[in-house]
Amino acid sequence: MSGPLLLMIGPASERMLDRLAEVFDIRHMPGGLESFPAEEWSIVEYAYVNCHGGVPEKLIRALPRLRIISNYGVGYDNVDVETAVKRGIVVTHTPDVLNDDVANTAILLMLATSRNFLSDNAYIRAGRWPTEGEAPLSSAVRGKTVGILGLGRIGSAIAQKLSVFGVEIAYHNRRQRDVPYRHYRELVEMARDCDILVCVAPGGETTRGIVNRSVIDALGPNGILINVGRGSIVDEPELIAALKVGRLGKAGLDVFANEPEVPSELLSLENATLLPHVASGTKETRDAMGDLAVDNLIRFHTTGKAVTLVPECRAMQN
Ligand code: NAP
Ligand code: 8YV
């Protein structure tokens, strides 16, 4: 293929590669910048990214003609957007198409965690039912207060789905929204008032470690922490310490501080329900995310305008 060179950072599906190959000359970068021939750095205008290492400042600086970075995922804390904006590089992401599955995963995690489904599953498989009798009782979500950290696209979908569970809903955002749920200016106050805290805020410096020891302690020994946002939002060592001694009741986690590594202490805790970052991981949603990531590149190439720019870049296309 003789089209413009497209740098691929991270995996893409066959469906995506087939469409991209009709337009671009695809080059993969399997192991960092050094794995990509230096003589081609100066001709790259298009980049696709799907990995947590992402596109740091060093990589942007090494590609002087870069014009667009298409991120596979709605969260773009893996891309140095500030440096990209300064260089006039458009950054795109894949919002909305994953709201439903990510919200479903948050609800599944919340129910599985409060109802002890994974430890009950282990209990029956270990043959303990006939010998030890009934498994320990779990806790209902009905009548509880669920605090949502990050009432945006996905957080709102979670709140909507929660409406059939008989729970009270509260939220913490920096800005109050016109919604019928109680807004808390301080996260720690919301944690004090709620039974279940669902984190679905973005990663990055403004949210790093905001679920800290004070927030965890405010949630308390009967509290449940659910995280489908980013691992960096939660102080992971503090979370583990609290789960170990029962200062926090339980946690359901889809995201971790240093993925794909998960601390062994967390793996051994029965009061933690763990998923390997699969909240958007259905075939249908991943296809929709892939279609949008490819649309952004092809539309930008053919019309000069991408489809779903991150907020920091929207002014570039007006
Ligand atoms: P969104 O629509 O931008 O919503 C994010 C919400 O977080 C906004 O309401 C925002 O409100 C709030 N927020 C941002 N910074 C905050 C801060 N410092 N303190 C308190 N609240 C803050 O984003 P979305 O589409 O719902 O996605 C949210 C995040 O979910 C993504 O960024 C990604 O990290 C994560 N995600 C994870 C998976 C997964 O597979 N586990 C899949 C998809 C998305 P204010 O601006 O008013 O504060
Ligand atoms: C991942 C996500 O992008 O959209 C996001 O922000 O975290 C997920 O959908 C997906 O796992 C691809 O890496």
Coordinates of C-alpha atoms and ligand atoms in Angstrom, one line a residue:
M1 CA 0.0 0.0 0.0
S2 CA 1.4 3.4 -0.9
G3 CA -0.8 5.7 1.3
P4 CA 0.5 7.9 4.1
L5 CA 2.3 6.1 6.8
L6 CA 0.2 5.1 9.9
L7 CA 2.1 4.3 13.1
M8 CA 0.3 1.6 15.1
I9 CA 1.0 1.6 18.8
G10 CA -0.7 -1.4 20.3
P11 CA -3.1 -4.0 19.0
A12 CA -6.0 -3.6 16.5
S13 CA -8.6 -6.1 15.3
E14 CA -8.6 -7.7 11.8
R15 CA -11.7 -5.6 11.0
M16 CA -9.8 -2.4 11.8
L17 CA -6.6 -3.4 10.0
D18 CA -8.6 -4.3 6.8
R19 CA -10.2 -0.8 6.7
L20 CA -7.0 1.0 7.6
A21 CA -4.9 -0.9 5.0
E22 CA -7.2 0.5 2.2
V23 CA -6.0 4.0 3.1
F24 CA -2.7 3.9 5.0
D25 CA 0.7 2.3 4.8
I26 CA 0.6 0.5 8.2
R27 CA 3.7 0.3 10.4
H28 CA 3.6 -1.4 13.8
M29 CA 5.7 -0.2 16.8
P30 CA 5.9 -3.4 18.9
G31 CA 8.4 -2.3 21.5
G32 CA 8.7 1.5 22.0
L33 CA 10.2 4.1 19.7
E34 CA 13.4 2.2 19.2
S35 CA 11.5 -0.7 17.5
F36 CA 10.5 1.7 14.7
P37 CA 13.1 2.7 12.0
A38 CA 14.5 6.1 12.8
E39 CA 14.5 7.2 9.2
E40 CA 10.7 7.0 9.2
W41 CA 10.1 9.1 12.3
S42 CA 10.1 12.3 10.3
I43 CA 7.4 11.2 7.9
V44 CA 4.7 9.9 10.3
E45 CA 1.6 12.1 10.2
Y46 CA -1.0 9.6 11.6
A47 CA -0.8 7.5 14.8
Y48 CA -3.2 5.0 16.4
V49 CA -2.8 4.0 20.0
N50 CA -4.2 1.2 22.2
C51 CA -1.9 0.7 25.1
H52 CA -1.3 2.0 28.6
G53 CA 2.2 3.2 27.7
G54 CA 0.4 5.4 25.2
V55 CA 1.9 8.4 23.6
P56 CA 4.2 10.3 26.0
E57 CA 6.0 13.6 25.3
K58 CA 9.2 11.9 24.2
L59 CA 7.3 10.1 21.4
I60 CA 5.5 13.2 20.2
R61 CA 8.8 15.1 20.1
A62 CA 10.3 12.4 18.0
L63 CA 7.6 12.7 15.3
P64 CA 7.9 16.2 13.9
R65 CA 5.1 15.9 11.3
L66 CA 2.6 14.1 13.5
R67 CA -1.0 15.5 12.9
I68 CA -3.4 13.1 14.6
I69 CA -3.4 10.5 17.4
S70 CA -6.4 8.2 17.4
N71 CA -6.9 6.6 20.8
Y72 CA -8.8 3.3 21.1
G73 CA -10.7 4.0 24.3
V74 CA -12.6 6.9 25.8
G75 CA -10.0 7.5 28.6
Y76 CA -7.0 9.2 27.1
D77 CA -4.7 9.7 30.2
N78 CA -2.2 7.5 28.2
V79 CA -1.7 10.4 25.7
D80 CA 0.2 13.6 26.6
V81 CA -2.6 15.9 25.3
E82 CA -0.9 19.1 26.6
T83 CA 2.1 18.5 24.4
A84 CA -0.1 17.4 21.5
V85 CA -2.2 20.6 21.7
K86 CA 0.9 22.8 21.8
R87 CA 2.0 21.2 18.6
G88 CA -1.5 21.5 16.9
I89 CA -1.9 17.7 16.9
V90 CA -5.5 16.4 17.0
V91 CA -6.2 13.8 19.6
T92 CA -9.4 11.6 19.3
H93 CA -11.0 9.0 21.5
T94 CA -14.1 6.7 21.5
P95 CA -16.8 8.1 23.7
D96 CA -20.4 6.9 24.2
V97 CA -20.2 3.6 22.2
L98 CA -19.0 1.8 25.4
N99 CA -21.3 3.5 27.9
D100 CA -23.7 0.6 28.1
D101 CA -21.2 -2.3 28.6
V102 CA -19.1 -0.3 31.1
A103 CA -22.1 0.6 33.1
N104 CA -23.3 -3.0 33.0
T105 CA -19.9 -4.1 34.3
A106 CA -20.1 -1.6 37.2
I107 CA -23.5 -2.9 38.2
L108 CA -22.3 -6.6 37.8
L109 CA -19.2 -5.8 40.0
M110 CA -21.4 -4.1 42.6
L111 CA -23.8 -7.0 42.8
A112 CA -21.2 -9.7 42.6
T113 CA -19.2 -8.0 45.4
S114 CA -22.0 -7.2 47.8
R115 CA -23.6 -10.7 47.3
N116 CA -20.2 -12.6 47.6
F117 CA -20.7 -14.4 44.3
L118 CA -17.1 -15.2 43.7
S119 CA -16.4 -16.5 47.2
D120 CA -19.7 -18.5 47.0
N121 CA -18.6 -19.9 43.6
A122 CA -15.3 -20.9 45.2
Y123 CA -17.2 -22.4 48.2
I124 CA -19.3 -24.7 46.1
R125 CA -16.4 -25.8 43.9
A126 CA -14.3 -26.6 47.0
G127 CA -17.0 -29.0 48.1
R128 CA -17.7 -27.1 51.3
W129 CA -21.5 -26.9 51.0
P130 CA -22.2 -30.6 52.0
T131 CA -19.7 -30.5 54.8
E132 CA -20.0 -26.9 56.2
G133 CA -23.6 -26.1 55.2
E134 CA -24.9 -22.7 54.1
A135 CA -22.4 -20.2 52.8
P136 CA -22.1 -16.9 54.8
L137 CA -24.8 -14.3 54.3
S138 CA -24.1 -11.4 52.0
S139 CA -25.5 -7.9 51.9
A140 CA -28.4 -6.5 49.8
V141 CA -28.0 -3.3 47.7
R142 CA -31.6 -2.4 48.1
G143 CA -32.0 0.6 50.4
K144 CA -28.4 1.6 50.2
T145 CA -26.8 4.8 49.0
V146 CA -24.6 4.6 46.0
G147 CA -22.1 7.5 45.5
I148 CA -20.8 7.9 41.9
L149 CA -17.4 9.5 41.5
G150 CA -17.6 10.9 38.0
L151 CA -21.2 11.4 36.8
G152 CA -20.3 11.9 33.1
R153 CA -21.4 9.7 30.1
I154 CA -20.8 6.4 31.8
G155 CA -21.6 7.5 35.3
S156 CA -25.0 8.7 34.1
A157 CA -25.6 5.4 32.4
I158 CA -24.8 3.7 35.7
A159 CA -27.2 6.0 37.6
Q160 CA -30.0 5.3 35.1
K161 CA -29.5 1.5 35.4
L162 CA -29.4 1.8 39.2
S163 CA -32.9 3.3 39.2
V164 CA -34.5 -0.2 39.3
F165 CA -32.4 -1.3 42.4
G166 CA -34.2 0.8 45.0
V167 CA -31.0 2.7 45.9
E168 CA -30.4 6.4 46.7
I169 CA -27.9 8.0 44.3
A170 CA -25.4 10.7 45.0
Y171 CA -22.4 12.0 43.0
H172 CA -19.2 13.9 43.2
N173 CA -18.0 15.9 40.2
R174 CA -16.1 19.2 40.2
R175 CA -19.1 20.8 38.7
Q176 CA -22.7 20.3 39.8
R177 CA -25.0 19.0 37.1
D178 CA -28.7 19.5 36.5
V179 CA -29.7 16.0 37.7
P180 CA -32.1 14.8 40.5
Y181 CA -29.2 13.3 42.5
R182 CA -27.4 14.9 45.5
H183 CA -24.2 16.6 44.6
Y184 CA -21.2 16.6 47.0
R185 CA -18.5 19.1 46.6
E186 CA -16.2 17.0 48.8
L187 CA -15.6 13.3 47.9
V188 CA -14.8 12.4 51.5
E189 CA -18.3 13.7 52.6
M190 CA -20.0 11.6 50.0
A191 CA -18.0 8.6 51.1
R192 CA -19.1 9.2 54.7
D193 CA -22.8 9.3 53.6
C194 CA -22.8 6.3 51.1
D195 CA -22.6 2.6 51.4
I196 CA -21.2 1.9 47.9
L197 CA -18.7 4.2 46.1
V198 CA -18.5 3.7 42.3
C199 CA -15.4 5.3 40.7
V200 CA -15.8 6.1 37.0
A201 CA -13.8 9.3 36.7
P202 CA -10.9 9.7 34.3
G203 CA -7.3 9.0 35.2
G204 CA -4.6 11.7 35.1
E205 CA -3.1 14.1 37.6
T206 CA -6.4 15.7 38.7
T207 CA -7.7 12.4 40.0
R208 CA -4.5 10.7 41.1
G209 CA -5.0 9.1 44.5
I210 CA -8.2 11.0 45.3
V211 CA -9.7 7.9 46.8
N212 CA -7.2 8.1 49.7
R213 CA -7.1 6.8 53.2
S214 CA -9.6 9.4 54.4
V215 CA -12.1 8.5 51.7
I216 CA -11.6 4.8 52.3
D217 CA -12.0 5.2 56.1
A218 CA -15.1 7.4 55.5
L219 CA -16.6 4.5 53.5
G220 CA -15.8 2.2 56.4
P221 CA -16.0 -1.5 57.4
N222 CA -19.4 -2.0 55.8
G223 CA -18.6 0.0 52.7
I224 CA -18.0 -1.3 49.2
L225 CA -15.6 0.4 46.7
I226 CA -16.2 -0.3 43.0
N227 CA -13.6 1.0 40.5
V228 CA -14.2 0.9 36.7
G229 CA -12.5 4.3 36.1
R230 CA -8.7 4.1 36.3
G231 CA -6.5 2.3 38.9
S232 CA -4.6 5.6 39.5
I233 CA -7.7 7.2 41.1
V234 CA -7.3 4.9 44.1
D235 CA -4.4 4.8 46.5
E236 CA -3.8 1.0 46.0
P237 CA -1.5 0.3 49.0
E238 CA -4.1 2.1 51.3
L239 CA -6.9 0.1 49.7
I240 CA -5.1 -3.2 50.3
A241 CA -4.2 -2.3 53.9
A242 CA -7.9 -1.3 54.6
L243 CA -9.3 -4.5 53.0
K244 CA -6.8 -6.7 54.9
V245 CA -7.9 -5.5 58.3
G246 CA -11.6 -4.9 57.5
R247 CA -11.4 -1.0 57.8
L248 CA -13.1 -1.3 54.3
G249 CA -15.7 -4.0 53.8
K250 CA -15.2 -5.1 50.2
A251 CA -13.9 -3.9 46.8
G252 CA -14.8 -4.8 43.2
L253 CA -12.1 -3.7 40.8
D254 CA -11.8 -3.7 37.0
V255 CA -8.7 -1.4 36.9
F256 CA -5.4 -1.3 38.7
A257 CA -2.5 1.1 39.3
N258 CA 0.1 -0.8 37.3
E259 CA -1.8 -3.0 34.8
P260 CA -1.4 -5.8 33.9
E261 CA 0.4 -6.3 37.2
V262 CA -1.8 -6.8 40.2
P263 CA -0.3 -6.9 43.7
S264 CA -0.2 -10.4 45.1
E265 CA -1.7 -9.2 48.4
L266 CA -4.9 -8.1 46.5
L267 CA -5.1 -11.5 44.7
S268 CA -5.2 -13.3 48.0
L269 CA -8.0 -11.2 49.5
E270 CA -11.4 -12.9 49.6
N271 CA -13.2 -9.5 50.0
A272 CA -11.9 -8.3 46.6
T273 CA -13.6 -9.1 43.3
L274 CA -11.2 -8.6 40.5
L275 CA -11.5 -8.3 36.7
P276 CA -8.7 -7.8 34.2
H277 CA -9.9 -4.4 32.7
V278 CA -12.8 -5.9 30.7
A279 CA -15.6 -3.4 31.3
S280 CA -15.8 -2.5 27.6
G281 CA -14.7 -6.0 26.5
T282 CA -17.6 -7.4 24.5
K283 CA -17.2 -8.2 20.8
E284 CA -20.0 -5.7 19.9
T285 CA -18.6 -2.8 21.9
R286 CA -15.0 -3.4 20.9
D287 CA -16.1 -3.4 17.3
A288 CA -17.9 -0.1 17.8
M289 CA -14.8 1.4 19.5
G290 CA -12.6 0.1 16.6
D291 CA -14.9 1.5 14.0
L292 CA -14.8 4.9 15.6
A293 CA -11.0 4.9 16.1
V294 CA -10.7 4.0 12.3
D295 CA -13.3 6.6 11.3
N296 CA -11.4 9.3 13.1
L297 CA -8.2 8.5 11.1
I298 CA -9.9 8.1 7.7
R299 CA -12.2 11.1 8.1
F300 CA -9.2 13.3 9.1
H301 CA -7.2 12.0 6.1
T302 CA -10.0 12.6 3.6
T303 CA -11.7 15.8 5.0
G304 CA -9.2 17.3 7.5
K305 CA -11.8 16.8 10.2
A306 CA -11.9 14.0 12.8
V307 CA -15.2 12.8 14.3
T308 CA -14.7 12.6 18.1
L309 CA -12.0 14.9 19.4
V310 CA -11.0 15.0 23.0
P311 CA -12.4 18.2 24.6
E312 CA -8.9 19.9 24.8
C313 CA -8.7 19.7 20.9
R314 CA -12.2 20.6 19.9
A315 CA -11.3 24.3 19.3
M316 CA -8.8 23.2 16.6
Q317 CA -11.6 22.1 14.2
N318 CA -14.0 25.1 14.7
Ligands
NAP1 P1 -16.8 11.8 31.0 O1 -18.2 11.8 30.3 O2 -15.8 12.8 30.6 O3 -17.1 11.8 32.6 C1 -16.1 12.0 33.5 C2 -16.7 12.6 34.7 O4 -15.7 12.7 35.8 C3 -17.3 14.0 34.5 O5 -18.6 14.1 35.0 C4 -16.3 14.9 35.3 O6 -17.0 16.0 35.9 C5 -15.8 14.0 36.4 N1 -14.4 14.3 36.8 C6 -13.4 14.6 36.0 N2 -12.3 14.9 36.7 C7 -12.7 14.9 38.0 C8 -12.1 15.3 39.2 N3 -10.8 15.7 39.3 N4 -12.8 15.2 40.4 C9 -14.1 14.8 40.4 N5 -14.7 14.5 39.2 C10 -14.1 14.6 38.1 O7 -16.1 10.4 30.8 P2 -16.8 8.9 30.5 O8 -17.0 8.7 29.1 O9 -17.9 8.8 31.4 O10 -15.5 8.0 31.0 C11 -15.0 8.1 32.3 C12 -13.8 7.3 32.5 O11 -14.1 5.9 32.6 C13 -12.8 7.3 31.3 O12 -12.0 8.5 31.3 C14 -12.0 6.1 31.6 O13 -10.9 6.4 32.5 C15 -12.9 5.1 32.3 N6 -13.3 4.0 31.5 C16 -12.9 2.7 31.9 C17 -13.3 1.6 31.1 C18 -12.9 0.3 31.6 O14 -12.7 -0.6 30.7 N7 -12.8 0.0 32.8 C19 -14.0 1.8 29.9 C20 -14.4 3.1 29.6 C21 -14.0 4.2 30.4 P3 -16.3 17.4 36.2 O15 -15.5 17.7 35.0 O16 -17.5 18.3 36.5 O17 -15.5 17.2 37.4
8YV2 C1 -9.9 0.4 27.1 C2 -11.0 1.9 28.6 O1 -9.6 1.4 26.3 O2 -12.2 3.2 27.0 C3 -11.4 3.2 28.0 O3 -11.1 4.3 28.6 O4 -10.4 1.9 29.6 C4 -11.2 0.7 27.8 O5 -12.3 0.7 27.0 C5 -9.9 -0.8 26.4 O6 -9.6 -1.8 27.3 C6 -8.8 -0.9 25.3 O7 -7.5 -0.9 25.8

